[in-house]
Amino acid sequence: MAMQAAFAASMFPQLAQRRGSDRAVVVAPPPPAPARVAMRSGGAAAAAARGVRCRASLIEPDGGRLVELVVPEEGGRREAARREAATLAHRVRLGRVETEWLHVLSEGWASPLRGFMREAEFLQALHFNAIRGGDGAMVNMSVPIVLPLGDAQRRAIEASGARRVALVDAADRPLAVLSDIEIYKHNKEERIARTWGTTAPGLPYVDEAITNAGDWLIGGDLEVIEPIKYNDGLDQYRLSPAQLREEFARRNADAVFAFQLRNPVHNGHALLMTDTRKRLLEMGYKNPVLLLHPLGGFTKADDVPLSWRMKQHEKVLEEGVLNPESTVVAIFPSPMHYAGPTEVQWHAKARINAGANFYIVGRDPAGMGHPTEKRDLYDADHGKKVLSMAPGLEKLNILPFKVAAYDTKQKKMDFFDPSRKDDFLFISGTKMRTLAKNRQSPPDGFMCPGGWKVLVEYYDSLTPSADSSKLREAVAA
Amino acid sequence: MAMQAAFAASMFPQLAQRRGSDRAVVVAPPPPAPARVAMRSGGAAAAAARGVRCRASLIEPDGGRLVELVVPEEGGRREAARREAATLAHRVRLGRVETEWLHVLSEGWASPLRGFMREAEFLQALHFNAIRGGDGAMVNMSVPIVLPLGDAQRRAIEASGARRVALVDAADRPLAVLSDIEIYKHNKEERIARTWGTTAPGLPYVDEAITNAGDWLIGGDLEVIEPIKYNDGLDQYRLSPAQLREEFARRNADAVFAFQLRNPVHNGHALLMTDTRKRLLEMGYKNPVLLLHPLGGFTKADDVPLSWRMKQHEKVLEEGVLNPESTVVAIFPSPMHYAGPTEVQWHAKARINAGANFYIVGRDPAGMGHPTEKRDLYDADHGKKVLSMAPGLEKLNILPFKVAAYDTKQKKMDFFDPSRKDDFLFISGTKMRTLAKNRQSPPDGFMCPGGWKVLVEYYDSLTPSADSSKLREAVAA
């Protein structure tokens, strides 16, 4: 109950902020009417009643209620939390990826997790891709959400008998308090093997966040001092699961279908999303809403950066390829593992918590090339197969991707028709990137012109300058 | 129902055979009384009634009924199956490990599996350590039970459109028919990484059964032509789950506690088993029966071979260290993975199917040294932790091993008492093997004298002969 009230209180400043920068791509909620404000601030009972009223048609979050770990603003509680954090003897510094996970946890994407994993949760994630909740039911949880700790700090914390530690950013500012802590071994080899199904060198997430990380992990319950912000001009797209649920309820969505992506949207994607909505309408839903949900956390060096992708997605909606009326664009704050069938479960599970009851899954989701062999790391079909069988995802409707390709006769992207397969041209992500890098145009109808222009601009921005090593790093592979 | 009747029919010859070689260590069931025979051959309804009567107090097999895949003897059905197998165009030859798995599957240790895994089962085993049954319930299944296939044979089978293939032994004799087949990729790296949590070279099972195996897997439903026999003088110990259930029912066991082992039994083990029975009696059980269940399939080169272990176990019972009245010794036909927390689940799950509702788990179950690093491959506590949380094992009572060590004051094995820790001596498996190899005696009370003598005889039998390479192979560590 406290959390519900906390959420209602903490959400309003963000909504007000979003109104200021209203864009076509995100149809912001209207200003809250006084009556609703009154009801929302009417205490726990009213908040609960409101919860039932607004969200009756949305899928239930994992564990039955959405976890929200940001300290409520009222009563000076954030200031008090910040002061307490500053007094704690132990301060664990978070890197970029750990901060992204803090963000993920703070908003309940990983509900019912209430903090970085303790060992029991870590082992269940590794072995079962699922965690048993307090009620005995299994919720899906396929990737470890853990916080590494170096040996010196481990010994200091254990020697002091501390039960609470502060989590701080690169500038030593307190971000959160981790309490009732548990420290356990970070067996990196086993974690990597069980998560990726390989231990080959060169896995991007491993290089970024595991290889040089501490040999211990520290788990516990989180109190996050204030909402995580990036101040990169994109925070208004970073809607929490609670905010997304609010938005879907406001639109009276009776079905929400999520599309996870980390690439520019081409007309094949758009066709798929449009077609999905059509199918849902045919199934009898009155108002299916699309959650177009680009991943916003860590990605590998040769993926198109988030800011450029967001510009590209904006064009796709501006130019009418997707309908803004039935589309919500928001950023999913998770870092990317590139762990294929293991990770696609996390991508789906997190969207349940955001209110999605349909999930579109394509060929080789969250996959990549094998880092040391000339083949894809995962079988292209395993992602959707594993997703369809995953424990804890039974309530989610999985919508397998139909294959779209460029129809050279119709000059547009269309669903592949094997009976006239020679008419179709498959344009891979690599091919697309190569065209854009070389300022060449793709065939008409592959992508809306404004979206393509953004891509070309992005690659132009990488043109070798005095510091040519920078280019090599940014577009490696 | 057909299976129940089939089981009753196929079991009798084995029981008769066992009576001929009755030993103290296995208290064989009495000869079947005419009344029971009449009832058993009274058709499906009678068989079902009998099943309820005899097994009411035993734990239910996974999937609700025990799978039995051996073709029934009556009506010449085995001969017909053998003839059919001989006519099939495709014959897949089984190696030692695959034949052991055929044995495991044929008797229902892996119930509800009805054959080598198809891809959906393989993926669930790898990712979730559990498989969803037809009723939607999860059953535990942590190791892949699969049959590799070479590329040439894969192409030949696929080109022919065959739906059934014969499985044959090294001498090309048909063992089984695999039907409604499915062929899929054998991604060895991914299988190894997800099963063992490492891809380091030198894992014994990988070297034996994966590295040189085919790049494809073939799954399907099995009909096994006749019970698998080894003709090594130990077949009478190889009781199927159905036979074990029959035996526990005959003894009116109201609790069955299983002890998996692949090492000689010392008095610390014996203390643990005796103590467990005492605890179960204190809990109110009237007749807890111990299933002392050595693993009989593939083991690594430096483990003591099955035949010597069986001689040693026999002495342990003969010399009264364990009570034959409340002990059933039988061989578990599975090959050994040495996959630690992943494999211990398989060891436990298979014993549910054999009627055990309590499972004793020790330190580092199914573990071994890391093949390339100077450390244990698994954390010693992970096995029991993972086991206690594993999906599909909720109905099994996990009994964690208390640590036993040699008490130098009392001159016997006893539970370790940290308050006088200097009195205790820990004798590792390596230490035990070294003593026996060097014909030295362990401290009095470590192992019964007859059992120790067997061990010394085993190592004596390895004394370098003209062919000294054989010794190195057999005791390679």
Short mmCIF file of N, CA, C and O in Angstrom, two decimals, chain B residues 21-63:
data_model
loop_
_atom_site.label_atom_id
_atom_site.label_comp_id
_atom_site.label_asym_id
_atom_site.label_seq_id
_atom_site.Cartn_x
_atom_site.Cartn_y
_atom_site.Cartn_z
N SER B 21 19.99 -66.48 -7.30
CA SER B 21 21.26 -65.98 -6.78
C SER B 21 21.03 -65.08 -5.57
O SER B 21 21.61 -64.02 -5.44
N ASP B 22 20.13 -65.53 -4.74
CA ASP B 22 19.74 -64.73 -3.57
C ASP B 22 20.97 -64.37 -2.73
O ASP B 22 21.82 -65.19 -2.44
N ARG B 23 21.06 -63.10 -2.36
CA ARG B 23 22.17 -62.65 -1.53
C ARG B 23 21.64 -61.88 -0.34
O ARG B 23 20.56 -61.32 -0.39
N ALA B 24 22.45 -61.81 0.66
CA ALA B 24 22.04 -61.08 1.86
C ALA B 24 21.76 -59.61 1.56
O ALA B 24 20.88 -59.00 2.10
N VAL B 25 22.55 -59.05 0.65
CA VAL B 25 22.44 -57.61 0.44
C VAL B 25 21.16 -57.20 -0.25
O VAL B 25 20.69 -56.09 -0.10
N VAL B 26 20.62 -58.09 -1.05
CA VAL B 26 19.32 -57.79 -1.64
C VAL B 26 18.34 -58.84 -1.14
O VAL B 26 18.49 -60.01 -1.45
N VAL B 27 17.43 -58.42 -0.34
CA VAL B 27 16.43 -59.37 0.13
C VAL B 27 15.40 -59.52 -0.98
O VAL B 27 14.59 -58.62 -1.22
N ALA B 28 15.51 -60.61 -1.69
CA ALA B 28 14.65 -60.81 -2.86
C ALA B 28 13.22 -61.05 -2.41
O ALA B 28 12.98 -61.60 -1.33
N PRO B 29 12.27 -60.63 -3.23
CA PRO B 29 10.86 -60.88 -2.87
C PRO B 29 10.62 -62.39 -2.81
O PRO B 29 11.27 -63.15 -3.51
N PRO B 30 9.68 -62.82 -1.98
CA PRO B 30 9.35 -64.24 -1.93
C PRO B 30 8.74 -64.68 -3.26
O PRO B 30 8.27 -63.83 -4.03
N PRO B 31 8.75 -65.97 -3.52
CA PRO B 31 8.12 -66.43 -4.77
C PRO B 31 6.67 -65.99 -4.80
O PRO B 31 5.98 -66.00 -3.78
N PRO B 32 6.22 -65.56 -5.96
CA PRO B 32 4.85 -65.08 -6.03
C PRO B 32 3.85 -66.19 -5.69
O PRO B 32 3.96 -67.30 -6.21
N ALA B 33 2.92 -65.89 -4.82
CA ALA B 33 1.88 -66.85 -4.46
C ALA B 33 0.89 -66.97 -5.61
O ALA B 33 0.69 -66.01 -6.35
N PRO B 34 0.28 -68.14 -5.78
CA PRO B 34 -0.67 -68.33 -6.90
C PRO B 34 -1.75 -67.25 -6.94
O PRO B 34 -2.10 -66.74 -8.00
N ALA B 35 -2.27 -66.89 -5.78
CA ALA B 35 -3.34 -65.89 -5.75
C ALA B 35 -2.89 -64.58 -6.38
O ALA B 35 -3.61 -63.97 -7.16
N ARG B 36 -1.65 -64.18 -6.08
CA ARG B 36 -1.16 -62.92 -6.63
C ARG B 36 -0.94 -63.03 -8.13
O ARG B 36 -1.23 -62.12 -8.87
N VAL B 37 -0.44 -64.21 -8.54
CA VAL B 37 -0.25 -64.41 -9.97
C VAL B 37 -1.58 -64.28 -10.69
O VAL B 37 -1.71 -63.58 -11.69
N ALA B 38 -2.59 -64.94 -10.12
CA ALA B 38 -3.92 -64.90 -10.75
C ALA B 38 -4.40 -63.47 -10.86
O ALA B 38 -4.86 -63.04 -11.92
N MET B 39 -4.21 -62.72 -9.79
CA MET B 39 -4.67 -61.35 -9.82
C MET B 39 -3.90 -60.53 -10.85
O MET B 39 -4.47 -59.76 -11.60
N ARG B 40 -2.60 -60.75 -10.89
CA ARG B 40 -1.78 -59.97 -11.80
C ARG B 40 -2.09 -60.26 -13.26
O ARG B 40 -1.96 -59.38 -14.10
N SER B 41 -2.46 -61.51 -13.51
CA SER B 41 -2.77 -61.82 -14.91
C SER B 41 -4.25 -61.63 -15.18
O SER B 41 -4.76 -62.05 -16.19
N GLY B 42 -4.93 -60.96 -14.29
CA GLY B 42 -6.37 -60.78 -14.44
C GLY B 42 -6.77 -59.59 -15.27
O GLY B 42 -7.88 -59.10 -15.17
N GLY B 43 -5.86 -59.09 -16.08
CA GLY B 43 -6.21 -58.01 -17.00
C GLY B 43 -5.96 -56.64 -16.40
O GLY B 43 -5.51 -56.49 -15.27
N ALA B 44 -6.27 -55.68 -17.22
CA ALA B 44 -5.92 -54.30 -16.88
C ALA B 44 -6.57 -53.81 -15.60
O ALA B 44 -5.92 -53.17 -14.76
N ALA B 45 -7.84 -54.11 -15.42
CA ALA B 45 -8.54 -53.60 -14.24
C ALA B 45 -7.91 -54.16 -12.97
O ALA B 45 -7.65 -53.42 -12.02
N ALA B 46 -7.62 -55.47 -12.99
CA ALA B 46 -7.00 -56.08 -11.82
C ALA B 46 -5.62 -55.48 -11.57
O ALA B 46 -5.24 -55.20 -10.44
N ALA B 47 -4.89 -55.26 -12.66
CA ALA B 47 -3.55 -54.69 -12.51
C ALA B 47 -3.64 -53.30 -11.89
O ALA B 47 -2.86 -52.95 -11.01
N ALA B 48 -4.62 -52.54 -12.34
CA ALA B 48 -4.78 -51.20 -11.78
C ALA B 48 -5.14 -51.28 -10.30
O ALA B 48 -4.58 -50.57 -9.47
N ALA B 49 -6.04 -52.22 -9.97
CA ALA B 49 -6.45 -52.37 -8.58
C ALA B 49 -5.24 -52.75 -7.73
O ALA B 49 -5.03 -52.21 -6.64
N ARG B 50 -4.45 -53.66 -8.26
CA ARG B 50 -3.26 -54.09 -7.53
C ARG B 50 -2.30 -52.91 -7.34
O ARG B 50 -1.76 -52.69 -6.26
N GLY B 51 -2.14 -52.12 -8.41
CA GLY B 51 -1.26 -50.95 -8.31
C GLY B 51 -1.67 -50.09 -7.15
O GLY B 51 -0.84 -49.67 -6.35
N VAL B 52 -2.94 -49.84 -7.02
CA VAL B 52 -3.43 -49.00 -5.92
C VAL B 52 -3.15 -49.67 -4.59
O VAL B 52 -2.65 -49.05 -3.66
N ARG B 53 -3.40 -50.98 -4.53
CA ARG B 53 -3.25 -51.68 -3.26
C ARG B 53 -1.80 -51.66 -2.77
O ARG B 53 -1.50 -51.32 -1.64
N CYS B 54 -0.88 -52.04 -3.69
CA CYS B 54 0.50 -52.23 -3.26
C CYS B 54 1.26 -50.94 -3.08
O CYS B 54 2.21 -50.88 -2.33
N ARG B 55 0.89 -49.92 -3.83
CA ARG B 55 1.77 -48.77 -3.89
C ARG B 55 1.18 -47.52 -3.26
O ARG B 55 1.66 -46.42 -3.46
N ALA B 56 0.10 -47.71 -2.52
CA ALA B 56 -0.63 -46.55 -2.01
C ALA B 56 0.29 -45.62 -1.22
O ALA B 56 0.17 -44.41 -1.30
N SER B 57 1.25 -46.20 -0.49
CA SER B 57 2.03 -45.34 0.40
C SER B 57 3.29 -44.80 -0.29
O SER B 57 4.00 -44.01 0.30
N LEU B 58 3.57 -45.22 -1.50
CA LEU B 58 4.79 -44.73 -2.16
C LEU B 58 4.50 -43.46 -2.95
O LEU B 58 3.39 -43.23 -3.41
N ILE B 59 5.55 -42.66 -3.09
CA ILE B 59 5.45 -41.41 -3.83
C ILE B 59 5.04 -41.69 -5.27
O ILE B 59 5.44 -42.71 -5.85
N GLU B 60 4.27 -40.79 -5.84
CA GLU B 60 3.80 -40.97 -7.22
C GLU B 60 4.95 -40.73 -8.21
O GLU B 60 5.72 -39.78 -8.04
N PRO B 61 5.07 -41.56 -9.24
CA PRO B 61 6.12 -41.28 -10.24
C PRO B 61 5.83 -39.97 -10.98
O PRO B 61 4.68 -39.52 -11.02
N ASP B 62 6.85 -39.38 -11.55
CA ASP B 62 6.67 -38.15 -12.32
C ASP B 62 5.74 -38.40 -13.50
O ASP B 62 5.90 -39.39 -14.23
N GLY B 63 4.78 -37.54 -13.67
CA GLY B 63 3.81 -37.68 -14.74
C GLY B 63 2.64 -38.56 -14.34
O GLY B 63 1.75 -38.79 -15.14
#
